[in-house]
Amino acid sequence: MSDKIWKFDILIDDSFVNFNPNSVEITPDTNDFLISLINGFEEGHWMKKNFQNFIYNNIAETALKAEERMKIVDDSYSCLVESAKHLRLIDRDGVDEEVKKRDKGRGSEIAEIVLYGIMKHHFNAIPAIPKIYYKQNDNMNAFGDDSVHIVLTKDSDFQIWLGEAKFYNDLEDKRFNEPLSSIAQMLNSAIIRKELGILTGLNELDVVLRDIPEMLKKVKNILKNFTSIDEIKKRLHVPILLLHECEITNGATTLNKEYKDKIVTYHYDRATSYFKKQIIKFKGYVDYDKINFHLILFPVPNKSEIVEWFISRAKTLREDAQ
């Protein structure tokens, strides 16, 4: 497997079973995985343009329906303009600073876009529901997952990936409560059935799998309501992206060994804490060990600067659409 995702370096690609300090009590741990991902530096500065381009290149994956993406696939600017029409973050921008501080979702769309990009470039995933587009519908926004993908396997089968994406000011233990609560909701059997029912009811799969008709038929047959939820869980993967502000990254000026070692140590520590909490929270959950969880940690130097850039750029694109 590549040591990069797009132009980002992979520092860690590991299983919790290899770094769990207490595998006797904190178990099962063979179904938990960690990816640590970092952006580069240039002339003493974090490469924000690199990060911004990743947003530009992948926003359509989650903000546009498959048919729309197909129609303007060769027109990157139109992709950006059309995608900007569906962003929720812009609509919340008019509130005062105190409300912004309390707004837990501030920046979440950025994390969702990054997750869709990672799914595309690292896991060769096919976007099954463009969540930003469909979250305009309040009924869709009620479900716990931030991304829905299908991954085709070498044995002519498929996996279901239901993801969670957050953008935080730090990675303190308290931050883990929110994604864990969302995942608990997402893994409720009734919610899984509703999500998969929506998936089979939309036209998305027909478009993205139109060149593989046998696989399309197989996916739809298995995802229908009569399939046992036990069979679904065997195919289920949960990627959890925690995009986070990081003092180590903010204080760095170059992609040297010292910086990488600090991030590796920090991310192993944070992942250990996260997986402990997750395993405890899901104790007693039927077939927990059948579901694979992929924690993805991505540090940035300053969250607010990224959010303000995103809002400003998206506003400009919306104006261009008028």
PDB file of N, CA and C in Angstrom, residues 99-189:
ATOM      1  N   VAL A  99     -22.153  32.512  19.206  1.00  0.00           N
ATOM      2  CA  VAL A  99     -22.881  31.395  18.604  1.00  0.00           C
ATOM      3  C   VAL A  99     -21.921  30.506  17.838  1.00  0.00           C
ATOM      4  N   LYS A 100     -20.952  31.128  17.150  1.00  0.00           N
ATOM      5  CA  LYS A 100     -19.965  30.355  16.402  1.00  0.00           C
ATOM      6  C   LYS A 100     -19.193  29.420  17.327  1.00  0.00           C
ATOM      7  N   LYS A 101     -18.849  29.921  18.519  1.00  0.00           N
ATOM      8  CA  LYS A 101     -18.084  29.108  19.458  1.00  0.00           C
ATOM      9  C   LYS A 101     -18.887  27.899  19.919  1.00  0.00           C
ATOM     10  N   ARG A 102     -20.206  28.079  19.992  1.00  0.00           N
ATOM     11  CA  ARG A 102     -21.059  26.980  20.454  1.00  0.00           C
ATOM     12  C   ARG A 102     -21.475  26.055  19.320  1.00  0.00           C
ATOM     13  N   ASP A 103     -21.178  26.463  18.116  1.00  0.00           N
ATOM     14  CA  ASP A 103     -21.611  25.700  16.941  1.00  0.00           C
ATOM     15  C   ASP A 103     -20.701  24.495  16.734  1.00  0.00           C
ATOM     16  N   LYS A 104     -21.145  23.330  17.205  1.00  0.00           N
ATOM     17  CA  LYS A 104     -20.324  22.123  17.109  1.00  0.00           C
ATOM     18  C   LYS A 104     -20.089  21.702  15.667  1.00  0.00           C
ATOM     19  N   GLY A 105     -21.001  22.094  14.776  1.00  0.00           N
ATOM     20  CA  GLY A 105     -20.873  21.683  13.391  1.00  0.00           C
ATOM     21  C   GLY A 105     -19.966  22.567  12.566  1.00  0.00           C
ATOM     22  N   ARG A 106     -19.445  23.632  13.162  1.00  0.00           N
ATOM     23  CA  ARG A 106     -18.642  24.581  12.400  1.00  0.00           C
ATOM     24  C   ARG A 106     -17.370  23.907  11.896  1.00  0.00           C
ATOM     25  N   GLY A 107     -17.282  23.732  10.626  1.00  0.00           N
ATOM     26  CA  GLY A 107     -16.129  23.062  10.038  1.00  0.00           C
ATOM     27  C   GLY A 107     -16.375  21.605   9.712  1.00  0.00           C
ATOM     28  N   SER A 108     -17.534  21.082  10.118  1.00  0.00           N
ATOM     29  CA  SER A 108     -17.783  19.650   9.898  1.00  0.00           C
ATOM     30  C   SER A 108     -17.855  19.311   8.415  1.00  0.00           C
ATOM     31  N   GLU A 109     -18.370  20.250   7.601  1.00  0.00           N
ATOM     32  CA  GLU A 109     -18.438  19.980   6.163  1.00  0.00           C
ATOM     33  C   GLU A 109     -17.047  19.833   5.560  1.00  0.00           C
ATOM     34  N   ILE A 110     -16.093  20.598   6.076  1.00  0.00           N
ATOM     35  CA  ILE A 110     -14.716  20.473   5.600  1.00  0.00           C
ATOM     36  C   ILE A 110     -14.210  19.062   5.882  1.00  0.00           C
ATOM     37  N   ALA A 111     -14.466  18.585   7.096  1.00  0.00           N
ATOM     38  CA  ALA A 111     -14.046  17.227   7.459  1.00  0.00           C
ATOM     39  C   ALA A 111     -14.734  16.188   6.581  1.00  0.00           C
ATOM     40  N   GLU A 112     -16.009  16.411   6.272  1.00  0.00           N
ATOM     41  CA  GLU A 112     -16.731  15.468   5.418  1.00  0.00           C
ATOM     42  C   GLU A 112     -16.102  15.395   4.029  1.00  0.00           C
ATOM     43  N   ILE A 113     -15.744  16.555   3.483  1.00  0.00           N
ATOM     44  CA  ILE A 113     -15.114  16.586   2.157  1.00  0.00           C
ATOM     45  C   ILE A 113     -13.772  15.864   2.192  1.00  0.00           C
ATOM     46  N   VAL A 114     -12.986  16.116   3.239  1.00  0.00           N
ATOM     47  CA  VAL A 114     -11.687  15.455   3.371  1.00  0.00           C
ATOM     48  C   VAL A 114     -11.871  13.945   3.470  1.00  0.00           C
ATOM     49  N   LEU A 115     -12.876  13.510   4.223  1.00  0.00           N
ATOM     50  CA  LEU A 115     -13.123  12.068   4.347  1.00  0.00           C
ATOM     51  C   LEU A 115     -13.494  11.459   2.998  1.00  0.00           C
ATOM     52  N   TYR A 116     -14.346  12.135   2.238  1.00  0.00           N
ATOM     53  CA  TYR A 116     -14.699  11.615   0.912  1.00  0.00           C
ATOM     54  C   TYR A 116     -13.463  11.518   0.026  1.00  0.00           C
ATOM     55  N   GLY A 117     -12.561  12.501   0.139  1.00  0.00           N
ATOM     56  CA  GLY A 117     -11.324  12.448  -0.638  1.00  0.00           C
ATOM     57  C   GLY A 117     -10.429  11.293  -0.228  1.00  0.00           C
ATOM     58  N   ILE A 118     -10.314  11.071   1.075  1.00  0.00           N
ATOM     59  CA  ILE A 118      -9.502   9.956   1.577  1.00  0.00           C
ATOM     60  C   ILE A 118     -10.098   8.622   1.141  1.00  0.00           C
ATOM     61  N   MET A 119     -11.409   8.513   1.221  1.00  0.00           N
ATOM     62  CA  MET A 119     -12.066   7.277   0.792  1.00  0.00           C
ATOM     63  C   MET A 119     -11.784   6.997  -0.681  1.00  0.00           C
ATOM     64  N   LYS A 120     -11.790   8.040  -1.481  1.00  0.00           N
ATOM     65  CA  LYS A 120     -11.550   7.888  -2.918  1.00  0.00           C
ATOM     66  C   LYS A 120     -10.106   7.503  -3.203  1.00  0.00           C
ATOM     67  N   HIS A 121      -9.158   8.208  -2.598  1.00  0.00           N
ATOM     68  CA  HIS A 121      -7.748   8.044  -2.956  1.00  0.00           C
ATOM     69  C   HIS A 121      -7.073   6.872  -2.242  1.00  0.00           C
ATOM     70  N   HIS A 122      -7.539   6.517  -1.059  1.00  0.00           N
ATOM     71  CA  HIS A 122      -6.857   5.473  -0.287  1.00  0.00           C
ATOM     72  C   HIS A 122      -7.577   4.126  -0.332  1.00  0.00           C
ATOM     73  N   PHE A 123      -8.894   4.172  -0.293  1.00  0.00           N
ATOM     74  CA  PHE A 123      -9.661   2.925  -0.218  1.00  0.00           C
ATOM     75  C   PHE A 123     -10.350   2.572  -1.539  1.00  0.00           C
ATOM     76  N   ASN A 124     -10.125   3.393  -2.572  1.00  0.00           N
ATOM     77  CA  ASN A 124     -10.761   3.170  -3.878  1.00  0.00           C
ATOM     78  C   ASN A 124     -12.271   3.015  -3.742  1.00  0.00           C
ATOM     79  N   ALA A 125     -12.848   3.834  -2.888  1.00  0.00           N
ATOM     80  CA  ALA A 125     -14.271   3.727  -2.581  1.00  0.00           C
ATOM     81  C   ALA A 125     -15.128   4.461  -3.606  1.00  0.00           C
ATOM     82  N   ILE A 126     -16.332   3.969  -3.767  1.00  0.00           N
ATOM     83  CA  ILE A 126     -17.318   4.574  -4.664  1.00  0.00           C
ATOM     84  C   ILE A 126     -18.343   5.312  -3.808  1.00  0.00           C
ATOM     85  N   PRO A 127     -18.513   6.624  -4.000  1.00  0.00           N
ATOM     86  CA  PRO A 127     -19.489   7.365  -3.191  1.00  0.00           C
ATOM     87  C   PRO A 127     -20.907   6.906  -3.499  1.00  0.00           C
ATOM     88  N   ALA A 128     -21.593   6.382  -2.486  1.00  0.00           N
ATOM     89  CA  ALA A 128     -22.933   5.836  -2.696  1.00  0.00           C
ATOM     90  C   ALA A 128     -24.027   6.853  -2.389  1.00  0.00           C
ATOM     91  N   ILE A 129     -23.761   7.741  -1.431  1.00  0.00           N
ATOM     92  CA  ILE A 129     -24.665   8.851  -1.137  1.00  0.00           C
ATOM     93  C   ILE A 129     -23.818  10.099  -0.932  1.00  0.00           C
ATOM     94  N   PRO A 130     -23.995  11.153  -1.751  1.00  0.00           N
ATOM     95  CA  PRO A 130     -23.283  12.415  -1.517  1.00  0.00           C
ATOM     96  C   PRO A 130     -23.948  13.149  -0.357  1.00  0.00           C
ATOM     97  N   LYS A 131     -23.397  13.008   0.836  1.00  0.00           N
ATOM     98  CA  LYS A 131     -24.085  13.409   2.053  1.00  0.00           C
ATOM     99  C   LYS A 131     -24.355  14.907   2.153  1.00  0.00           C
ATOM    100  N   ILE A 132     -23.411  15.746   1.740  1.00  0.00           N
ATOM    101  CA  ILE A 132     -23.660  17.184   1.828  1.00  0.00           C
ATOM    102  C   ILE A 132     -24.871  17.556   0.982  1.00  0.00           C
ATOM    103  N   TYR A 133     -24.984  16.964  -0.184  1.00  0.00           N
ATOM    104  CA  TYR A 133     -26.137  17.249  -1.045  1.00  0.00           C
ATOM    105  C   TYR A 133     -27.441  16.839  -0.360  1.00  0.00           C
ATOM    106  N   TYR A 134     -27.489  15.626   0.152  1.00  0.00           N
ATOM    107  CA  TYR A 134     -28.747  15.118   0.689  1.00  0.00           C
ATOM    108  C   TYR A 134     -29.037  15.610   2.102  1.00  0.00           C
ATOM    109  N   LYS A 135     -28.040  16.149   2.794  1.00  0.00           N
ATOM    110  CA  LYS A 135     -28.299  16.684   4.131  1.00  0.00           C
ATOM    111  C   LYS A 135     -29.080  17.989   4.092  1.00  0.00           C
ATOM    112  N   GLN A 136     -29.305  18.536   2.917  1.00  0.00           N
ATOM    113  CA  GLN A 136     -30.215  19.678   2.802  1.00  0.00           C
ATOM    114  C   GLN A 136     -31.619  19.268   3.215  1.00  0.00           C
ATOM    115  N   ASN A 137     -31.893  17.983   3.094  1.00  0.00           N
ATOM    116  CA  ASN A 137     -33.169  17.421   3.511  1.00  0.00           C
ATOM    117  C   ASN A 137     -33.068  17.077   4.996  1.00  0.00           C
ATOM    118  N   ASP A 138     -33.935  17.651   5.832  1.00  0.00           N
ATOM    119  CA  ASP A 138     -33.853  17.444   7.278  1.00  0.00           C
ATOM    120  C   ASP A 138     -33.945  15.976   7.658  1.00  0.00           C
ATOM    121  N   ASN A 139     -34.701  15.195   6.889  1.00  0.00           N
ATOM    122  CA  ASN A 139     -34.823  13.768   7.203  1.00  0.00           C
ATOM    123  C   ASN A 139     -33.494  13.051   7.030  1.00  0.00           C
ATOM    124  N   MET A 140     -32.738  13.434   6.000  1.00  0.00           N
ATOM    125  CA  MET A 140     -31.428  12.826   5.774  1.00  0.00           C
ATOM    126  C   MET A 140     -30.449  13.260   6.848  1.00  0.00           C
ATOM    127  N   ASN A 141     -30.577  14.519   7.298  1.00  0.00           N
ATOM    128  CA  ASN A 141     -29.637  15.052   8.283  1.00  0.00           C
ATOM    129  C   ASN A 141     -29.778  14.360   9.629  1.00  0.00           C
ATOM    130  N   ALA A 142     -30.891  13.658   9.835  1.00  0.00           N
ATOM    131  CA  ALA A 142     -31.135  13.005  11.119  1.00  0.00           C
ATOM    132  C   ALA A 142     -30.279  11.765  11.315  1.00  0.00           C
ATOM    133  N   PHE A 143     -29.789  11.176  10.234  1.00  0.00           N
ATOM    134  CA  PHE A 143     -29.014   9.953  10.364  1.00  0.00           C
ATOM    135  C   PHE A 143     -27.597  10.245  10.823  1.00  0.00           C
ATOM    136  N   GLY A 144     -26.972   9.246  11.453  1.00  0.00           N
ATOM    137  CA  GLY A 144     -25.713   9.482  12.127  1.00  0.00           C
ATOM    138  C   GLY A 144     -24.491   9.574  11.245  1.00  0.00           C
ATOM    139  N   ASP A 145     -24.505   8.988  10.050  1.00  0.00           N
ATOM    140  CA  ASP A 145     -23.267   8.925   9.281  1.00  0.00           C
ATOM    141  C   ASP A 145     -23.046  10.172   8.431  1.00  0.00           C
ATOM    142  N   ASP A 146     -21.764  10.473   8.196  1.00  0.00           N
ATOM    143  CA  ASP A 146     -21.368  11.624   7.381  1.00  0.00           C
ATOM    144  C   ASP A 146     -20.908  11.214   5.995  1.00  0.00           C
ATOM    145  N   SER A 147     -20.741   9.932   5.777  1.00  0.00           N
ATOM    146  CA  SER A 147     -20.328   9.450   4.455  1.00  0.00           C
ATOM    147  C   SER A 147     -20.870   8.044   4.247  1.00  0.00           C
ATOM    148  N   VAL A 148     -21.173   7.733   3.000  1.00  0.00           N
ATOM    149  CA  VAL A 148     -21.640   6.391   2.639  1.00  0.00           C
ATOM    150  C   VAL A 148     -20.922   5.979   1.360  1.00  0.00           C
ATOM    151  N   HIS A 149     -20.197   4.874   1.433  1.00  0.00           N
ATOM    152  CA  HIS A 149     -19.435   4.397   0.275  1.00  0.00           C
ATOM    153  C   HIS A 149     -19.611   2.892   0.094  1.00  0.00           C
ATOM    154  N   ILE A 150     -19.353   2.460  -1.111  1.00  0.00           N
ATOM    155  CA  ILE A 150     -19.241   1.041  -1.437  1.00  0.00           C
ATOM    156  C   ILE A 150     -17.800   0.792  -1.879  1.00  0.00           C
ATOM    157  N   VAL A 151     -17.177  -0.235  -1.321  1.00  0.00           N
ATOM    158  CA  VAL A 151     -15.829  -0.628  -1.738  1.00  0.00           C
ATOM    159  C   VAL A 151     -15.915  -2.022  -2.346  1.00  0.00           C
ATOM    160  N   LEU A 152     -15.492  -2.141  -3.585  1.00  0.00           N
ATOM    161  CA  LEU A 152     -15.502  -3.436  -4.264  1.00  0.00           C
ATOM    162  C   LEU A 152     -14.261  -4.225  -3.882  1.00  0.00           C
ATOM    163  N   THR A 153     -14.423  -5.505  -3.614  1.00  0.00           N
ATOM    164  CA  THR A 153     -13.312  -6.348  -3.186  1.00  0.00           C
ATOM    165  C   THR A 153     -12.838  -7.236  -4.333  1.00  0.00           C
ATOM    166  N   LYS A 154     -11.663  -7.821  -4.161  1.00  0.00           N
ATOM    167  CA  LYS A 154     -11.051  -8.622  -5.224  1.00  0.00           C
ATOM    168  C   LYS A 154     -11.799  -9.920  -5.494  1.00  0.00           C
ATOM    169  N   ASP A 155     -12.600 -10.352  -4.531  1.00  0.00           N
ATOM    170  CA  ASP A 155     -13.341 -11.607  -4.706  1.00  0.00           C
ATOM    171  C   ASP A 155     -14.743 -11.366  -5.267  1.00  0.00           C
ATOM    172  N   SER A 156     -14.895 -10.269  -6.000  1.00  0.00           N
ATOM    173  CA  SER A 156     -16.174  -9.919  -6.643  1.00  0.00           C
ATOM    174  C   SER A 156     -17.288  -9.705  -5.630  1.00  0.00           C
ATOM    175  N   ASP A 157     -16.910  -9.201  -4.478  1.00  0.00           N
ATOM    176  CA  ASP A 157     -17.885  -8.877  -3.441  1.00  0.00           C
ATOM    177  C   ASP A 157     -17.768  -7.383  -3.127  1.00  0.00           C
ATOM    178  N   PHE A 158     -18.409  -6.939  -2.045  1.00  0.00           N
ATOM    179  CA  PHE A 158     -18.349  -5.516  -1.716  1.00  0.00           C
ATOM    180  C   PHE A 158     -18.445  -5.303  -0.211  1.00  0.00           C
ATOM    181  N   GLN A 159     -17.987  -4.145   0.222  1.00  0.00           N
ATOM    182  CA  GLN A 159     -18.084  -3.717   1.611  1.00  0.00           C
ATOM    183  C   GLN A 159     -18.928  -2.443   1.675  1.00  0.00           C
ATOM    184  N   ILE A 160     -19.526  -2.205   2.840  1.00  0.00           N
ATOM    185  CA  ILE A 160     -20.298  -0.990   3.081  1.00  0.00           C
ATOM    186  C   ILE A 160     -19.518  -0.133   4.074  1.00  0.00           C
ATOM    187  N   TRP A 161     -19.247   1.102   3.718  1.00  0.00           N
ATOM    188  CA  TRP A 161     -18.487   2.008   4.577  1.00  0.00           C
ATOM    189  C   TRP A 161     -19.382   3.176   4.988  1.00  0.00           C
ATOM    190  N   LEU A 162     -19.708   3.245   6.269  1.00  0.00           N
ATOM    191  CA  LEU A 162     -20.500   4.342   6.825  1.00  0.00           C
ATOM    192  C   LEU A 162     -19.589   5.166   7.726  1.00  0.00           C
ATOM    193  N   GLY A 163     -19.355   6.427   7.360  1.00  0.00           N
ATOM    194  CA  GLY A 163     -18.308   7.192   8.021  1.00  0.00           C
ATOM    195  C   GLY A 163     -18.777   8.313   8.927  1.00  0.00           C
ATOM    196  N   GLU A 164     -17.846   8.742   9.772  1.00  0.00           N
ATOM    197  CA  GLU A 164     -18.032   9.858  10.698  1.00  0.00           C
ATOM    198  C   GLU A 164     -16.879  10.829  10.491  1.00  0.00           C
ATOM    199  N   ALA A 165     -17.178  12.138  10.444  1.00  0.00           N
ATOM    200  CA  ALA A 165     -16.139  13.144  10.207  1.00  0.00           C
ATOM    201  C   ALA A 165     -16.346  14.340  11.124  1.00  0.00           C
ATOM    202  N   LYS A 166     -15.291  14.743  11.843  1.00  0.00           N
ATOM    203  CA  LYS A 166     -15.346  15.890  12.742  1.00  0.00           C
ATOM    204  C   LYS A 166     -14.117  16.767  12.536  1.00  0.00           C
ATOM    205  N   PHE A 167     -14.273  18.054  12.865  1.00  0.00           N
ATOM    206  CA  PHE A 167     -13.168  19.012  12.820  1.00  0.00           C
ATOM    207  C   PHE A 167     -13.122  19.689  14.180  1.00  0.00           C
ATOM    208  N   TYR A 168     -12.040  19.437  14.945  1.00  0.00           N
ATOM    209  CA  TYR A 168     -11.958  19.913  16.318  1.00  0.00           C
ATOM    210  C   TYR A 168     -10.791  20.872  16.530  1.00  0.00           C
ATOM    211  N   ASN A 169     -10.906  21.638  17.625  1.00  0.00           N
ATOM    212  CA  ASN A 169      -9.829  22.551  18.018  1.00  0.00           C
ATOM    213  C   ASN A 169      -8.695  21.818  18.728  1.00  0.00           C
ATOM    214  N   ASP A 170      -8.953  20.602  19.171  1.00  0.00           N
ATOM    215  CA  ASP A 170      -7.945  19.797  19.864  1.00  0.00           C
ATOM    216  C   ASP A 170      -8.392  18.342  19.819  1.00  0.00           C
ATOM    217  N   LEU A 171      -7.577  17.466  20.415  1.00  0.00           N
ATOM    218  CA  LEU A 171      -7.923  16.039  20.469  1.00  0.00           C
ATOM    219  C   LEU A 171      -7.965  15.544  21.910  1.00  0.00           C
ATOM    220  N   GLU A 172      -8.475  16.381  22.809  1.00  0.00           N
ATOM    221  CA  GLU A 172      -8.627  15.958  24.195  1.00  0.00           C
ATOM    222  C   GLU A 172      -9.656  14.830  24.281  1.00  0.00           C
ATOM    223  N   ASP A 173      -9.580  14.060  25.364  1.00  0.00           N
ATOM    224  CA  ASP A 173     -10.477  12.910  25.520  1.00  0.00           C
ATOM    225  C   ASP A 173     -11.951  13.279  25.368  1.00  0.00           C
ATOM    226  N   LYS A 174     -12.327  14.465  25.866  1.00  0.00           N
ATOM    227  CA  LYS A 174     -13.737  14.870  25.820  1.00  0.00           C
ATOM    228  C   LYS A 174     -14.251  14.961  24.383  1.00  0.00           C
ATOM    229  N   ARG A 175     -13.356  15.194  23.435  1.00  0.00           N
ATOM    230  CA  ARG A 175     -13.774  15.304  22.032  1.00  0.00           C
ATOM    231  C   ARG A 175     -14.302  13.979  21.488  1.00  0.00           C
ATOM    232  N   PHE A 176     -13.882  12.879  22.079  1.00  0.00           N
ATOM    233  CA  PHE A 176     -14.257  11.571  21.544  1.00  0.00           C
ATOM    234  C   PHE A 176     -15.713  11.209  21.821  1.00  0.00           C
ATOM    235  N   ASN A 177     -16.322  11.890  22.787  1.00  0.00           N
ATOM    236  CA  ASN A 177     -17.699  11.543  23.159  1.00  0.00           C
ATOM    237  C   ASN A 177     -18.679  11.766  22.009  1.00  0.00           C
ATOM    238  N   GLU A 178     -18.498  12.876  21.292  1.00  0.00           N
ATOM    239  CA  GLU A 178     -19.432  13.203  20.210  1.00  0.00           C
ATOM    240  C   GLU A 178     -19.389  12.194  19.060  1.00  0.00           C
ATOM    241  N   PRO A 179     -18.217  11.906  18.493  1.00  0.00           N
ATOM    242  CA  PRO A 179     -18.216  10.904  17.418  1.00  0.00           C
ATOM    243  C   PRO A 179     -18.674   9.531  17.885  1.00  0.00           C
ATOM    244  N   LEU A 180     -18.346   9.160  19.123  1.00  0.00           N
ATOM    245  CA  LEU A 180     -18.783   7.854  19.623  1.00  0.00           C
ATOM    246  C   LEU A 180     -20.300   7.790  19.755  1.00  0.00           C
ATOM    247  N   SER A 181     -20.913   8.896  20.192  1.00  0.00           N
ATOM    248  CA  SER A 181     -22.379   8.931  20.273  1.00  0.00           C
ATOM    249  C   SER A 181     -22.998   8.831  18.886  1.00  0.00           C
ATOM    250  N   SER A 182     -22.383   9.518  17.928  1.00  0.00           N
ATOM    251  CA  SER A 182     -22.890   9.466  16.551  1.00  0.00           C
ATOM    252  C   SER A 182     -22.779   8.059  15.977  1.00  0.00           C
ATOM    253  N   ILE A 183     -21.650   7.409  16.255  1.00  0.00           N
ATOM    254  CA  ILE A 183     -21.449   6.048  15.748  1.00  0.00           C
ATOM    255  C   ILE A 183     -22.430   5.078  16.397  1.00  0.00           C
ATOM    256  N   ALA A 184     -22.685   5.274  17.699  1.00  0.00           N
ATOM    257  CA  ALA A 184     -23.656   4.418  18.387  1.00  0.00           C
ATOM    258  C   ALA A 184     -25.031   4.544  17.741  1.00  0.00           C
ATOM    259  N   GLN A 185     -25.405   5.771  17.390  1.00  0.00           N
ATOM    260  CA  GLN A 185     -26.675   5.975  16.701  1.00  0.00           C
ATOM    261  C   GLN A 185     -26.646   5.325  15.322  1.00  0.00           C
ATOM    262  N   MET A 186     -25.549   5.531  14.621  1.00  0.00           N
ATOM    263  CA  MET A 186     -25.410   5.019  13.265  1.00  0.00           C
ATOM    264  C   MET A 186     -25.494   3.498  13.225  1.00  0.00           C
ATOM    265  N   LEU A 187     -24.983   2.823  14.257  1.00  0.00           N
ATOM    266  CA  LEU A 187     -24.947   1.359  14.273  1.00  0.00           C
ATOM    267  C   LEU A 187     -26.197   0.736  14.872  1.00  0.00           C
ATOM    268  N   ASN A 188     -27.158   1.566  15.223  1.00  0.00           N
ATOM    269  CA  ASN A 188     -28.458   1.041  15.621  1.00  0.00           C
ATOM    270  C   ASN A 188     -29.056   0.300  14.426  1.00  0.00           C
ATOM    271  N   SER A 189     -29.534  -0.899  14.646  1.00  0.00           N
ATOM    272  CA  SER A 189     -30.004  -1.733  13.534  1.00  0.00           C
ATOM    273  C   SER A 189     -31.088  -1.048  12.712  1.00  0.00           C
TER     274      SER A 189
END
